[in-house]
mmCIF file of C-alpha atoms in Angstrom:
data_model
loop_
_atom_site.group_PDB
_atom_site.id
_atom_site.type_symbol
_atom_site.label_atom_id
_atom_site.label_comp_id
_atom_site.label_asym_id
_atom_site.label_seq_id
_atom_site.Cartn_x
_atom_site.Cartn_y
_atom_site.Cartn_z
ATOM 1 C CA MET A 555 119.684 115.993 112.836
ATOM 2 C CA MET A 556 116.862 116.580 109.857
ATOM 3 C CA VAL A 557 116.628 113.216 107.390
ATOM 4 C CA ARG A 558 113.897 113.634 105.013
ATOM 5 C CA MET A 559 112.210 110.127 103.889
ATOM 6 C CA ALA A 560 112.645 111.158 100.239
ATOM 7 C CA VAL A 561 116.940 110.467 100.808
ATOM 8 C CA LEU A 562 115.996 106.897 101.734
ATOM 9 C CA GLY A 563 113.397 106.391 98.701
ATOM 10 C CA VAL A 564 109.965 105.889 98.448
ATOM 11 C CA LEU A 565 107.771 102.280 100.690
ATOM 12 C CA CYS A 566 106.784 99.676 98.368
ATOM 13 C CA PHE A 567 104.002 98.214 97.360
ATOM 14 C CA SER A 568 104.267 94.797 95.031
ATOM 15 C CA ILE A 569 102.140 91.667 93.716
ATOM 16 C CA THR A 570 104.007 88.802 92.812
ATOM 17 C CA GLY A 571 102.523 85.532 91.408
ATOM 18 C CA SER A 572 98.665 84.563 92.168
ATOM 19 C CA ALA A 573 96.154 84.866 94.038
ATOM 20 C CA GLU A 574 94.679 82.933 96.705
ATOM 21 C CA PRO A 575 95.243 84.078 100.126
ATOM 22 C CA GLN A 576 97.800 81.667 101.832
ATOM 23 C CA PRO A 577 97.513 80.517 105.245
ATOM 24 C CA CYS A 578 99.108 82.515 108.258
ATOM 25 C CA SER A 579 100.004 79.899 111.006
ATOM 26 C CA ASN A 580 102.306 81.313 113.709
ATOM 27 C CA GLY A 581 105.678 79.455 112.919
ATOM 28 C CA ALA A 582 108.815 80.970 112.114
ATOM 29 C CA GLY A 583 108.955 78.575 109.265
ATOM 30 C CA ASP A 584 106.275 80.414 107.137
ATOM 31 C CA ILE A 585 108.193 81.182 104.531
ATOM 32 C CA LEU A 586 111.724 80.899 105.729
ATOM 33 C CA ASP A 587 114.723 78.568 104.679
ATOM 34 C CA ALA A 588 114.498 76.046 107.070
ATOM 35 C CA LYS A 589 118.563 77.412 108.324
ATOM 36 C CA ASP A 590 117.193 81.641 108.586
ATOM 37 C CA GLN A 591 115.124 79.747 111.048
ATOM 38 C CA PRO A 592 116.897 79.628 114.091
ATOM 39 C CA THR A 593 118.016 82.917 113.933
ATOM 40 C CA PHE A 594 114.028 84.430 113.648
ATOM 41 C CA ARG A 595 112.046 85.162 117.843
ATOM 42 C CA VAL A 596 108.125 84.863 117.467
ATOM 43 C CA ARG A 597 106.081 88.127 118.889
ATOM 44 C CA THR A 598 101.618 87.223 119.014
ATOM 45 C CA THR A 599 100.059 89.781 119.249
ATOM 46 C CA GLU A 600 95.971 89.799 118.590
ATOM 47 C CA HIS A 601 96.106 90.570 115.407
ATOM 48 C CA PHE A 602 99.837 89.463 113.536
ATOM 49 C CA THR A 603 103.065 87.182 113.477
ATOM 50 C CA LEU A 604 105.546 89.264 113.547
ATOM 51 C CA HIS A 605 108.843 87.124 113.108
ATOM 52 C CA TYR A 606 111.968 89.152 113.013
ATOM 53 C CA ASN A 607 115.980 89.174 113.808
ATOM 54 C CA THR A 608 116.803 92.399 115.155
ATOM 55 C CA THR A 609 116.955 93.229 118.444
ATOM 56 C CA HIS A 610 114.250 92.983 121.206
ATOM 57 C CA GLU A 611 113.883 97.004 121.176
ATOM 58 C CA THR A 612 113.396 96.964 117.553
ATOM 59 C CA ALA A 613 110.333 94.779 117.705
ATOM 60 C CA ASN A 614 108.633 95.475 120.636
ATOM 61 C CA ASP A 615 109.077 99.119 119.698
ATOM 62 C CA LEU A 616 106.668 98.206 116.620
ATOM 63 C CA VAL A 617 103.970 96.500 118.067
ATOM 64 C CA PRO A 618 101.682 99.407 119.420
ATOM 65 C CA HIS A 619 101.742 100.487 116.190
ATOM 66 C CA MET A 620 101.051 97.605 114.493
ATOM 67 C CA GLU A 621 98.092 97.316 115.852
ATOM 68 C CA SER A 622 97.238 101.038 116.094
ATOM 69 C CA THR A 623 97.224 100.721 112.470
ATOM 70 C CA TYR A 624 94.916 97.417 112.389
ATOM 71 C CA GLN A 625 92.475 99.571 114.548
ATOM 72 C CA ALA A 626 93.086 103.003 112.231
ATOM 73 C CA VAL A 627 92.437 100.954 109.083
ATOM 74 C CA TRP A 628 89.544 99.055 110.510
ATOM 75 C CA SER A 629 87.554 102.129 111.827
ATOM 76 C CA PHE A 630 88.453 103.959 108.584
ATOM 77 C CA CYS A 631 86.433 101.180 106.245
ATOM 78 C CA GLN A 632 83.262 101.313 109.271
ATOM 79 C CA ASP A 633 83.432 105.165 109.049
ATOM 80 C CA LEU A 634 83.135 104.669 105.044
ATOM 81 C CA LYS A 635 80.469 101.889 105.545
ATOM 82 C CA LEU A 636 82.549 99.866 103.778
ATOM 83 C CA ALA A 637 81.422 95.452 103.803
ATOM 84 C CA ILE A 638 84.350 94.528 105.821
ATOM 85 C CA LYS A 639 85.229 90.896 108.248
ATOM 86 C CA ALA A 640 88.484 90.009 110.420
ATOM 87 C CA PRO A 641 91.015 88.508 109.200
ATOM 88 C CA ALA A 642 90.597 84.389 109.692
ATOM 89 C CA GLN A 643 94.287 84.232 110.608
ATOM 90 C CA SER A 644 96.768 85.949 112.452
ATOM 91 C CA LEU A 645 98.574 88.262 109.469
ATOM 92 C CA SER A 646 102.496 87.175 109.280
ATOM 93 C CA ILE A 647 105.178 89.973 109.311
ATOM 94 C CA TYR A 648 109.548 89.912 108.651
ATOM 95 C CA LEU A 649 111.290 92.197 109.818
ATOM 96 C CA PHE A 650 115.240 91.820 108.795
ATOM 97 C CA ASP A 651 118.275 93.024 110.322
ATOM 98 C CA ASP A 652 121.060 92.700 107.454
ATOM 99 C CA ALA A 653 120.488 94.568 103.842
ATOM 100 C CA LYS A 654 121.728 91.992 102.265
ATOM 101 C CA GLU A 655 120.012 89.033 103.342
ATOM 102 C CA TYR A 656 116.486 91.383 103.375
ATOM 103 C CA ARG A 657 117.499 91.644 99.622
ATOM 104 C CA SER A 658 118.243 88.111 98.751
ATOM 105 C CA PHE A 659 114.891 86.790 100.293
ATOM 106 C CA CYS A 660 112.839 89.385 98.683
ATOM 107 C CA GLU A 661 114.912 88.562 94.911
ATOM 108 C CA LYS A 662 114.558 85.056 95.885
ATOM 109 C CA GLU A 663 110.487 85.903 96.014
ATOM 110 C CA GLY A 664 110.446 87.752 92.806
ATOM 111 C CA VAL A 665 109.747 91.153 94.603
ATOM 112 C CA ARG A 666 111.012 94.479 93.573
ATOM 113 C CA CYS A 667 112.696 95.727 96.784
ATOM 114 C CA ASP A 668 115.302 97.998 95.848
ATOM 115 C CA GLY A 669 116.203 100.903 97.787
ATOM 116 C CA VAL A 670 112.720 100.192 99.254
ATOM 117 C CA GLN A 671 112.616 99.042 103.083
ATOM 118 C CA GLY A 672 109.616 97.807 102.853
ATOM 119 C CA THR A 673 106.676 95.683 100.781
ATOM 120 C CA TYR A 674 103.444 93.686 101.475
ATOM 121 C CA VAL A 675 103.755 90.271 99.105
ATOM 122 C CA ALA A 676 99.761 89.889 98.132
ATOM 123 C CA ASN A 677 101.123 86.135 96.487
ATOM 124 C CA LEU A 678 102.612 85.221 100.480
ATOM 125 C CA ASN A 679 100.393 87.576 101.869
ATOM 126 C CA ALA A 680 102.998 89.075 104.501
ATOM 127 C CA VAL A 681 104.508 92.278 104.399
ATOM 128 C CA LEU A 682 108.792 92.393 104.438
ATOM 129 C CA LEU A 683 110.829 95.085 106.586
ATOM 130 C CA LEU A 684 114.089 96.179 106.791
ATOM 131 C CA ASN A 685 115.401 98.106 109.790
ATOM 132 C CA VAL A 686 116.050 101.346 108.408
ATOM 133 C CA LEU A 687 119.341 101.716 110.630
ATOM 134 C CA ARG A 688 120.838 98.679 108.332
ATOM 135 C CA HIS A 689 119.685 100.306 104.940
ATOM 136 C CA GLU A 690 122.820 101.202 103.317
ATOM 137 C CA ALA A 691 121.663 104.924 102.888
ATOM 138 C CA MET A 692 121.891 104.844 106.847
ATOM 139 C CA ALA A 693 126.322 103.484 106.847
ATOM 140 C CA ALA A 694 127.784 106.991 107.287
ATOM 141 C CA LEU A 695 125.458 107.241 110.243
ATOM 142 C CA ASN A 696 126.878 103.963 111.747
ATOM 143 C CA ALA A 697 130.470 104.050 111.420
ATOM 144 C CA PRO A 698 132.127 102.867 115.015
ATOM 145 C CA GLY A 699 132.520 104.803 117.587
ATOM 146 C CA GLN A 700 130.207 108.039 116.891
ATOM 147 C CA ASP A 701 127.987 107.091 119.961
ATOM 148 C CA ALA A 702 131.106 107.681 122.002
ATOM 149 C CA ALA A 703 132.249 110.582 119.802
ATOM 150 C CA ASN A 704 129.329 112.660 120.016
ATOM 151 C CA PRO A 705 126.349 111.126 121.892
ATOM 152 C CA GLN A 706 122.812 113.770 120.775
ATOM 153 C CA TRP A 707 123.743 113.565 117.299
ATOM 154 C CA MET A 708 123.332 109.262 117.864
ATOM 155 C CA ARG A 709 120.116 109.787 120.216
ATOM 156 C CA GLU A 710 119.185 111.748 117.303
ATOM 157 C CA ARG A 711 119.837 108.794 114.588
ATOM 158 C CA ASP A 712 118.077 106.240 116.967
ATOM 159 C CA ALA A 713 115.283 108.818 116.870
ATOM 160 C CA PHE A 714 115.298 108.926 112.677
ATOM 161 C CA VAL A 715 115.051 105.080 112.786
ATOM 162 C CA LYS A 716 112.593 104.565 115.802
ATOM 163 C CA SER A 717 110.027 107.423 113.485
ATOM 164 C CA TYR A 718 110.898 105.713 110.370
ATOM 165 C CA ASN A 719 110.505 102.157 111.048
ATOM 166 C CA ARG A 720 107.247 103.195 112.821
ATOM 167 C CA LEU A 721 106.658 104.823 109.407
ATOM 168 C CA VAL A 722 107.141 102.011 107.220
ATOM 169 C CA VAL A 723 105.351 99.425 108.893
ATOM 170 C CA ARG A 724 102.192 101.257 109.094
ATOM 171 C CA HIS A 725 102.277 101.683 105.892
ATOM 172 C CA GLU A 726 102.488 98.728 104.684
ATOM 173 C CA ILE A 727 100.421 96.860 107.116
ATOM 174 C CA ALA A 728 97.845 99.381 105.573
ATOM 175 C CA HIS A 729 98.235 97.382 102.447
ATOM 176 C CA GLN A 730 98.208 93.956 104.029
ATOM 177 C CA LEU A 731 94.462 95.389 106.078
ATOM 178 C CA LEU A 732 92.868 96.458 103.316
ATOM 179 C CA PHE A 733 93.092 93.347 101.542
ATOM 180 C CA ASN A 734 93.057 91.151 104.215
ATOM 181 C CA ILE A 735 89.523 92.546 105.396
ATOM 182 C CA GLY A 736 87.604 93.312 102.254
ATOM 183 C CA ALA A 737 88.168 96.177 101.503
ATOM 184 C CA LEU A 738 90.019 95.663 98.572
ATOM 185 C CA ASN A 739 90.304 92.174 96.186
ATOM 186 C CA ARG A 740 94.104 91.275 96.575
ATOM 187 C CA ASN A 741 93.251 88.549 92.852
ATOM 188 C CA ALA A 742 92.398 92.413 91.409
ATOM 189 C CA ILE A 743 94.441 94.661 89.414
ATOM 190 C CA TYR A 744 93.994 98.770 91.174
ATOM 191 C CA PRO A 745 95.486 102.067 90.220
ATOM 192 C CA ASP A 746 98.283 102.713 92.183
ATOM 193 C CA TRP A 747 97.406 106.342 92.742
ATOM 194 C CA LEU A 748 94.963 104.623 94.793
ATOM 195 C CA LEU A 749 97.005 101.693 96.633
ATOM 196 C CA GLU A 750 99.763 103.587 97.583
ATOM 197 C CA GLY A 751 97.058 106.840 98.845
ATOM 198 C CA LEU A 752 95.929 104.525 100.638
ATOM 199 C CA ALA A 753 98.718 103.161 102.336
ATOM 200 C CA CYS A 754 99.983 106.657 102.618
ATOM 201 C CA LEU A 755 97.450 108.323 104.939
ATOM 202 C CA PHE A 756 98.316 106.297 107.581
ATOM 203 C CA GLU A 757 101.641 106.528 108.113
ATOM 204 C CA PRO A 758 101.187 108.978 110.957
ATOM 205 C CA ASP A 759 99.224 107.906 114.019
ATOM 206 C CA TRP A 760 95.307 108.198 112.230
ATOM 207 C CA PRO A 761 93.027 108.848 113.992
ATOM 208 C CA VAL A 762 90.603 106.001 114.987
ATOM 209 C CA ASN A 763 87.075 108.055 115.811
ATOM 210 C CA PRO A 764 86.656 109.271 113.236
ATOM 211 C CA ASN A 765 84.625 112.484 114.242
ATOM 212 C CA ALA A 766 88.545 113.589 115.596
ATOM 213 C CA ASP A 767 91.094 116.228 113.343
ATOM 214 C CA LEU A 768 92.800 114.398 110.916
ATOM 215 C CA ILE A 769 96.146 114.560 111.284
ATOM 216 C CA LEU A 770 98.193 115.283 108.263
ATOM 217 C CA ASN A 771 101.627 113.814 106.508
ATOM 218 C CA GLN A 772 103.629 116.032 106.935
ATOM 219 C CA ASP A 773 106.406 113.939 105.922
ATOM 220 C CA ARG A 774 104.469 113.466 102.311
ATOM 221 C CA LEU A 775 103.205 117.300 102.362
ATOM 222 C CA ALA A 776 107.109 118.436 102.318
ATOM 223 C CA ASP A 777 107.619 116.237 99.756
ATOM 224 C CA LEU A 778 104.416 117.876 97.889
ATOM 225 C CA ARG A 779 105.859 121.314 98.672
ATOM 226 C CA ASP A 780 109.029 120.148 96.976
ATOM 227 C CA SER A 781 107.213 119.225 94.578
ATOM 228 C CA LEU A 782 105.673 122.278 93.522
ATOM 229 C CA VAL A 783 107.770 125.132 93.752
ATOM 230 C CA GLY A 784 111.097 123.491 95.661
ATOM 231 C CA THR A 785 109.961 125.708 98.992
ATOM 232 C CA SER A 786 108.211 125.457 101.898
ATOM 233 C CA SER A 787 106.659 128.786 101.505
ATOM 234 C CA PRO A 788 104.751 128.042 98.232
ATOM 235 C CA ASN A 789 103.675 131.123 95.914
ATOM 236 C CA GLU A 790 99.950 129.406 94.487
ATOM 237 C CA ARG A 791 100.874 131.172 90.987
ATOM 238 C CA GLU A 792 103.717 129.503 90.375
ATOM 239 C CA VAL A 793 102.255 126.347 91.853
ATOM 240 C CA ARG A 794 99.311 126.862 89.226
ATOM 241 C CA LYS A 795 101.381 126.906 86.684
ATOM 242 C CA ARG A 796 103.039 123.385 87.456
ATOM 243 C CA LEU A 797 99.771 121.378 88.354
ATOM 244 C CA GLY A 798 98.924 119.399 84.984
ATOM 245 C CA ASP A 799 101.952 119.848 83.981
ATOM 246 C CA ASP A 800 102.024 115.888 82.537
ATOM 247 C CA ARG A 801 106.018 116.321 81.523
ATOM 248 C CA GLY A 802 107.138 117.295 85.516
ATOM 249 C CA ARG A 803 106.917 116.159 89.032
ATOM 250 C CA LEU A 804 103.364 115.882 89.562
ATOM 251 C CA LEU A 805 100.318 115.225 86.892
ATOM 252 C CA SER A 806 96.891 116.824 85.993
ATOM 253 C CA LEU A 807 93.632 114.920 88.564
ATOM 254 C CA ARG A 808 92.738 113.654 84.799
ATOM 255 C CA THR A 809 95.771 111.622 83.677
ATOM 256 C CA VAL A 810 97.029 110.611 87.624
ATOM 257 C CA ALA A 811 92.706 108.977 87.314
ATOM 258 C CA ALA A 812 93.193 107.713 83.845
ATOM 259 C CA ASN A 813 96.634 106.346 84.373
ATOM 260 C CA PRO A 814 97.016 103.141 86.318
ATOM 261 C CA GLU A 815 100.782 103.149 87.330
ATOM 262 C CA ALA A 816 101.102 106.914 87.421
ATOM 263 C CA VAL A 817 103.108 105.807 90.956
ATOM 264 C CA ALA A 818 104.848 102.891 89.485
ATOM 265 C CA ASP A 819 106.759 104.722 86.355
ATOM 266 C CA ALA A 820 107.075 107.590 88.091
ATOM 267 C CA GLY A 821 111.328 106.947 87.822
ATOM 268 C CA GLN A 822 113.128 109.778 89.164
ATOM 269 C CA PHE A 823 109.351 111.759 90.390
ATOM 270 C CA ALA A 824 108.044 108.392 92.661
ATOM 271 C CA VAL A 825 108.769 110.383 96.136
ATOM 272 C CA TYR A 826 106.471 113.582 94.929
ATOM 273 C CA ARG A 827 103.711 110.744 92.788
ATOM 274 C CA TYR A 828 103.140 108.621 96.496
ATOM 275 C CA ALA A 829 103.015 112.383 96.944
ATOM 276 C CA GLN A 830 100.568 113.281 95.708
ATOM 277 C CA ALA A 831 98.616 109.756 95.898
ATOM 278 C CA TRP A 832 98.124 110.695 99.896
ATOM 279 C CA MET A 833 97.094 114.160 98.436
ATOM 280 C CA THR A 834 94.408 113.047 96.219
ATOM 281 C CA THR A 835 92.954 109.616 98.032
ATOM 282 C CA LEU A 836 92.561 112.663 101.555
ATOM 283 C CA TYR A 837 90.845 115.050 99.391
ATOM 284 C CA LEU A 838 88.177 112.650 98.329
ATOM 285 C CA TYR A 839 88.291 110.645 101.901
ATOM 286 C CA VAL A 840 87.285 114.480 103.325
ATOM 287 C CA GLU A 841 86.101 116.259 100.655
ATOM 288 C CA LYS A 842 83.726 113.859 98.648
ATOM 289 C CA LYS A 843 83.326 111.454 101.417
ATOM 290 C CA GLU A 844 79.657 109.337 99.521
ATOM 291 C CA GLN A 845 81.222 109.387 96.557
ATOM 292 C CA PHE A 846 84.524 107.663 97.745
ATOM 293 C CA ALA A 847 82.809 105.132 99.387
ATOM 294 C CA GLY A 848 81.174 104.215 96.674
ATOM 295 C CA TYR A 849 84.016 104.246 94.618
ATOM 296 C CA LEU A 850 85.448 101.959 97.286
ATOM 297 C CA GLY A 851 82.576 100.026 97.575
ATOM 298 C CA GLU A 852 82.895 98.968 93.851
ATOM 299 C CA MET A 853 86.348 98.533 93.948
ATOM 300 C CA SER A 854 86.195 96.164 96.649
ATOM 301 C CA GLY A 855 84.369 94.056 93.832
ATOM 302 C CA ARG A 856 86.494 94.524 91.154
ATOM 303 C CA GLY A 857 87.405 91.123 89.129
ATOM 304 C CA GLY A 858 91.444 90.322 88.078
ATOM 305 C CA ALA A 859 91.750 91.425 84.652
ATOM 306 C CA ARG A 860 93.599 94.695 84.008
ATOM 307 C CA LEU A 861 90.912 97.965 82.395
ATOM 308 C CA MET A 862 92.341 100.174 79.818
ATOM 309 C CA ASP A 863 93.361 102.925 80.930
ATOM 310 C CA ALA A 864 89.963 104.655 79.504
ATOM 311 C CA ASP A 865 87.965 102.413 81.924
ATOM 312 C CA GLU A 866 89.336 103.326 84.232
ATOM 313 C CA LEU A 867 88.596 107.204 83.940
ATOM 314 C CA LEU A 868 85.050 106.546 83.513
ATOM 315 C CA ILE A 869 84.528 104.799 85.944
ATOM 316 C CA PHE A 870 86.239 107.353 88.484
ATOM 317 C CA GLU A 871 84.313 109.645 86.233
ATOM 318 C CA GLN A 872 81.183 108.122 86.939
ATOM 319 C CA HIS A 873 81.604 108.236 91.332
ATOM 320 C CA PHE A 874 82.671 111.872 91.412
ATOM 321 C CA GLY A 875 81.753 113.749 88.270
ATOM 322 C CA PRO A 876 83.631 114.997 85.092
ATOM 323 C CA LEU A 877 87.504 116.018 85.768
ATOM 324 C CA ASN A 878 86.731 119.525 83.952
ATOM 325 C CA GLU A 879 88.468 122.545 85.199
ATOM 326 C CA GLY A 880 85.957 123.347 88.013
ATOM 327 C CA ALA A 881 87.008 119.608 89.601
ATOM 328 C CA ASP A 882 90.935 120.713 89.312
ATOM 329 C CA LYS A 883 89.832 123.923 91.187
ATOM 330 C CA GLU A 884 88.206 121.982 94.196
ATOM 331 C CA PHE A 885 91.428 119.920 94.205
ATOM 332 C CA GLN A 886 93.327 123.173 94.198
ATOM 333 C CA ALA A 887 91.809 124.277 96.742
ATOM 334 C CA PHE A 888 91.644 121.604 98.892
ATOM 335 C CA LEU A 889 95.655 121.107 98.524
ATOM 336 C CA PHE A 890 96.395 125.088 99.262
ATOM 337 C CA HIS A 891 94.691 124.143 102.260
ATOM 338 C CA CYS A 892 96.363 121.902 103.280
ATOM 339 C CA MET A 893 100.127 123.457 102.306
ATOM 340 C CA ARG A 894 99.103 126.172 104.203
ATOM 341 C CA SER A 895 98.734 123.939 107.897
ATOM 342 C CA PRO A 896 100.983 123.756 110.116
#
């Protein structure tokens, strides 16, 4: 059973409310109403406190991916020589097993969560997750009697659910960690492409060793191929026609750099813009690592004021050079190299 991540929508990063980091205790009542507390169990790891009302099996499967994401993000920041420090408190994660309960809680907190399975909420300093098995889009796969009628099909479904839950938790924890270890400032406003591109890097098992071979995000790569030509075997001439068409699924690199809300405003093209954000961030990390480190260093010291689009572009070009035809060709060469990868 093949189910692309685009079917279930894109992952969401939300900043709601102000400001200062909230203390993260180990109690199940951190942000839950009293009536909800008895239904949630608690699992504590070295760096996280997981509150969940799913099965133990679902929650336990995510625990090693929580900690491996911590190690991967930490290693990534060290590789770039960013000034980081360990969080002072355990970081909170809430895993819901009921879609209505999850969306009701998000709505109460003023968080946009329609169509998404996870979000990092900055003013709560917490990750909210929905077990993808309970997502409305999965209803047809959860029909009573399916497991007895077709055990192999159900095993494939369960494998997809497990894989997708892992992807969501790694994405959202990456957001949470980048703010809590000081790589980014939770009071600041950043370009969408940077926030989402960074989180998308860690959706696969990002190598802890910076000298290891990089693991391409195959889901985002498939979305990127589809956004360009609608096929897994792209013709480069056709791809080049579509790159830079700001009316279409993708944007020019210059437009991405100058538009802080390029991902959030994507509408029907959101899944493709997430893929482009991932590719842009990967390109800068691999091909322009020193400049990228300098750019992120400046980002970590950013204050809370929103910058004008022209200012975002100016900062980008100060670190990476002018976004002219030569820059486009370099980016395209990297993109084609990744798209040819198995």
